[in-house]
Coordinates of C-alpha atoms in Angstrom, one line a residue:
M1 CA -46.9 11.8 30.1
R2 CA -45.8 10.8 33.6
V3 CA -43.6 7.9 34.4
D4 CA -45.0 5.8 37.3
Y5 CA -41.9 5.8 39.6
R6 CA -43.7 3.9 42.3
K7 CA -44.9 1.0 40.0
L8 CA -41.4 0.8 38.4
G9 CA -39.8 0.8 41.9
Q10 CA -42.0 -2.2 42.9
I11 CA -41.1 -4.1 39.8
A12 CA -37.4 -3.4 40.2
L13 CA -37.4 -4.8 43.7
N14 CA -39.6 -7.9 43.0
P15 CA -37.4 -11.0 42.4
A16 CA -40.1 -12.4 40.1
Y17 CA -39.3 -9.8 37.4
R18 CA -35.5 -10.3 37.4
N19 CA -35.5 -12.8 34.6
Q20 CA -38.6 -11.6 32.8
P21 CA -38.0 -9.8 29.5
A22 CA -39.0 -6.1 29.6
K23 CA -40.8 -6.4 26.3
D24 CA -43.2 -8.9 27.9
T25 CA -44.0 -6.7 30.9
S26 CA -46.7 -4.2 29.9
D27 CA -46.1 -1.8 32.8
V28 CA -42.4 -1.6 32.1
L29 CA -42.8 -1.2 28.4
A30 CA -45.5 1.4 28.7
N31 CA -43.3 3.5 31.1
Y32 CA -40.3 3.2 28.8
L33 CA -42.4 4.5 25.9
Y34 CA -43.6 7.4 28.2
L35 CA -39.9 8.2 28.8
M36 CA -39.1 8.2 25.1
S37 CA -42.1 10.5 24.5
N38 CA -40.9 12.9 27.2
L39 CA -37.4 13.0 25.8
N40 CA -38.8 13.7 22.3
A41 CA -40.8 16.5 23.7
D42 CA -37.7 18.1 25.1
V43 CA -35.7 18.0 21.9
D44 CA -37.0 21.4 20.8
A45 CA -35.6 22.9 24.0
W46 CA -32.1 21.3 23.7
S47 CA -29.2 22.9 21.9
A48 CA -27.4 20.8 19.2
S49 CA -24.4 20.6 21.6
E50 CA -26.4 19.3 24.5
M51 CA -28.3 16.8 22.3
A52 CA -24.9 15.5 20.9
M53 CA -23.5 15.0 24.4
I54 CA -26.7 13.2 25.7
T55 CA -26.7 11.0 22.7
N56 CA -23.0 10.2 23.0
S57 CA -23.3 9.4 26.7
L58 CA -26.4 7.3 26.4
N59 CA -25.0 5.3 23.5
R60 CA -21.6 4.7 25.1
W61 CA -23.4 3.4 28.2
Q62 CA -25.7 1.1 26.2
D63 CA -22.6 -0.2 24.3
K64 CA -20.1 -0.6 27.1
K65 CA -22.0 -0.8 30.4
T66 CA -20.7 -4.4 31.1
H67 CA -17.1 -3.9 29.7
V68 CA -14.1 -3.9 31.9
Y69 CA -11.4 -1.4 31.1
S70 CA -8.1 -3.3 30.8
Q71 CA -5.5 -0.6 30.2
N72 CA -3.3 0.6 33.1
V73 CA -4.4 3.8 35.0
S74 CA -2.0 5.5 37.5
V75 CA -2.5 8.1 40.2
G76 CA -1.7 11.5 38.8
D77 CA -3.1 10.6 35.3
I78 CA -5.2 13.2 33.5
L79 CA -8.0 11.5 31.4
M80 CA -10.9 12.5 29.3
V81 CA -13.9 10.8 31.0
D82 CA -17.6 10.4 30.2
F83 CA -19.4 11.3 33.4
G84 CA -22.8 10.4 31.8
L85 CA -26.0 12.1 32.9
R86 CA -25.8 13.8 36.2
Y87 CA -27.8 16.1 38.4
A88 CA -26.8 19.8 38.7
P89 CA -24.4 20.9 40.0
E90 CA -22.4 17.8 39.1
L91 CA -20.6 17.8 35.8
S92 CA -22.2 15.7 33.1
Y93 CA -21.0 14.3 29.8
G94 CA -17.3 14.4 28.7
H95 CA -14.7 16.2 30.9
P96 CA -11.0 16.0 31.8
A97 CA -10.4 14.3 35.2
L98 CA -7.5 14.0 37.5
V99 CA -7.0 10.5 39.0
L100 CA -6.4 10.5 42.8
E101 CA -6.6 6.8 43.5
T102 CA -7.4 3.5 41.7
W103 CA -8.9 0.1 42.8
N104 CA -9.3 -2.7 40.2
N105 CA -11.8 -1.3 37.6
L106 CA -12.6 1.7 39.7
M107 CA -10.9 5.1 40.1
F108 CA -11.4 8.1 42.4
V109 CA -11.3 11.2 40.3
I110 CA -11.8 15.0 40.3
P111 CA -13.5 16.4 37.2
A112 CA -12.3 19.6 35.5
T113 CA -14.1 22.3 33.4
S114 CA -12.9 25.3 31.4
S115 CA -16.0 27.4 32.4
S116 CA -14.9 31.0 32.4
S117 CA -17.1 31.9 35.5
K118 CA -15.5 29.1 37.5
L119 CA -12.0 30.1 36.4
A120 CA -12.7 33.6 37.7
Q121 CA -13.7 32.2 41.1
A122 CA -11.0 29.5 41.3
Y123 CA -8.2 29.4 43.9
H124 CA -4.6 29.6 42.8
P125 CA -1.7 30.3 45.1
T126 CA -0.4 33.2 43.0
D127 CA -3.2 34.2 40.6
N128 CA -6.1 34.2 43.1
P129 CA -5.1 33.2 46.7
S130 CA -8.6 34.3 48.0
G131 CA -10.4 32.1 45.5
K132 CA -13.0 29.4 46.4
W133 CA -11.3 26.3 47.9
Y134 CA -13.5 23.9 45.9
Y135 CA -12.3 25.4 42.6
R136 CA -8.6 24.9 41.9
K137 CA -7.2 26.6 38.8
V138 CA -4.7 24.4 36.9
G139 CA -3.0 24.9 33.5
A140 CA -0.5 23.7 30.9
S141 CA 2.4 24.0 33.4
D142 CA 0.6 21.4 35.6
G143 CA 0.1 18.9 32.7
F144 CA -3.3 20.1 31.4
A145 CA -4.0 21.0 27.9
H146 CA -5.0 24.6 28.9
D147 CA -6.3 26.6 31.8
C148 CA -9.2 24.9 33.6
V149 CA -10.7 24.3 37.0
L150 CA -10.7 21.1 39.1
I151 CA -14.0 20.9 40.9
I152 CA -12.7 19.4 44.2
N153 CA -16.2 19.0 45.8
N154 CA -17.3 17.0 42.7
A155 CA -14.7 14.2 43.5
K156 CA -16.2 10.8 42.9
T157 CA -15.6 7.1 42.3
I158 CA -16.3 5.9 38.8
S159 CA -15.6 3.0 36.5
K160 CA -12.5 3.0 34.4
T161 CA -14.8 1.9 31.5
S162 CA -16.0 5.6 31.4
I163 CA -12.5 6.6 30.2
L164 CA -12.6 8.2 26.7
S165 CA -8.9 8.9 26.2
P166 CA -5.6 9.6 28.1
M167 CA -4.6 13.3 28.1
G168 CA -1.4 13.4 30.2
K169 CA 0.0 13.4 33.7
L170 CA 0.5 15.9 36.4
T171 CA 4.0 17.5 36.1
C172 CA 4.5 17.8 39.9
N173 CA 6.2 15.4 42.4
L174 CA 3.2 13.4 43.7
Q175 CA 4.9 12.9 47.1
D176 CA 5.9 16.5 47.8
E177 CA 3.6 18.1 50.3
T178 CA 4.2 21.5 48.9
Q179 CA 3.3 20.7 45.4
L180 CA -0.1 20.5 43.5
F181 CA -1.1 16.9 44.0
R182 CA -0.7 16.7 47.8
E183 CA -2.2 20.2 48.1
I184 CA -5.4 18.9 46.3
K185 CA -5.6 15.8 48.5
N186 CA -5.1 17.8 51.7
T187 CA -7.7 20.3 50.6
L188 CA -10.2 17.4 49.9
L189 CA -9.5 15.9 53.3
E190 CA -9.7 19.3 55.2
H191 CA -13.1 20.2 53.7
L192 CA -14.8 17.0 53.0
F193 CA -13.5 15.0 56.0
H194 CA -13.0 17.9 58.3
R195 CA -13.3 16.0 61.7
E196 CA -10.7 13.4 60.6
W197 CA -8.4 16.1 59.2
A198 CA -8.7 18.2 62.4
A199 CA -8.0 15.1 64.5
N200 CA -4.9 14.4 62.4
Q201 CA -3.7 18.0 62.7
N202 CA -4.0 17.7 66.5
L203 CA -1.9 14.5 66.4
I204 CA 0.7 16.3 64.3
R205 CA 0.9 19.2 66.7
A206 CA 1.1 16.8 69.7
Y207 CA 3.9 14.9 67.9
D208 CA 5.8 18.1 67.1
K209 CA 5.6 19.1 70.7
L210 CA 6.8 15.8 71.9
Q211 CA 9.7 16.0 69.4
T212 CA 10.6 19.4 70.7
D213 CA 10.5 18.3 74.3
F214 CA 12.5 15.2 73.4
N215 CA 15.2 17.4 71.7
T216 CA 15.3 19.8 74.7
L217 CA 15.8 16.8 77.1
K218 CA 18.4 15.2 74.8
N219 CA 20.4 18.5 74.6
A220 CA 20.3 18.8 78.4
K221 CA 21.4 15.2 78.7
D222 CA 24.2 15.7 76.2
A223 CA 25.3 18.9 78.1
A224 CA 25.2 17.0 81.4
E225 CA 27.3 14.2 80.0
A226 CA 29.8 16.6 78.6
K227 CA 30.1 18.4 82.0
I228 CA 30.5 15.0 83.7
H229 CA 33.2 14.1 81.3
E230 CA 34.9 17.5 81.8
L231 CA 34.8 17.0 85.7
E232 CA 36.1 13.5 85.4
Q233 CA 39.0 14.7 83.4
Q234 CA 39.8 17.4 85.9
I235 CA 39.7 14.8 88.7
K236 CA 42.2 12.6 86.8
N237 CA 44.5 15.6 86.2
L238 CA 44.4 16.5 89.9
Q239 CA 45.1 12.9 91.3
P240 CA 48.9 12.9 90.4
K241 CA 49.3 16.3 92.0
S242 CA 47.6 15.1 95.2
I243 CA 49.9 12.0 95.4
D244 CA 53.0 14.1 94.9
N245 CA 51.9 16.5 97.7
Q246 CA 51.3 13.6 100.1
S247 CA 54.8 12.1 99.4
K248 CA 56.5 15.3 100.5

């Protein structure tokens, strides 16, 4: 059975239907029943694991879709999150996630997976320095429960209501440019916002050159002032001798 996307789209945009119960709208109800029929037809093809994850995600959404998560969430937290139903290659269902930023009831996160194929391809500065930039291997020493892969190009903004449970925190210094958190953010900026990243790199190089030029000029100025002071001192030392010679 085929769901009529066009008809449903028209109903969704029509203000007249916004306060009308779905059960009293035959087109909506019929298409909903088509959807249920299609899902039931797919049951034979699903594994027990996938069906469990789909059921959990749908039921959580139905139960909590209007809730506001009230607990505190901080940058650097590692959380178990329900990402719901997603299109491939996005990660669906429950996965760990690293919090990069928060705003009110929203947070910007990078999901993680323990997929063995992704672990084999993932970048790590010592284990696999030639790995793919969008897969970053992390492990227990970083604050995760076990080895897994952060899917950097799957970063997204989601509701805090999707949090299932806290898992821990990154162990690194979040401000240190040489450590994991800043490395991940810089990788994200470099590849997902490359023009802005490149422009910033140009500014950094220009600043460094100006700083070098300034230091060179300052050193020359300091050397000149030292030479002037030395010559002034020599002049002062010569003045008494000159007076003595004149008096003779």
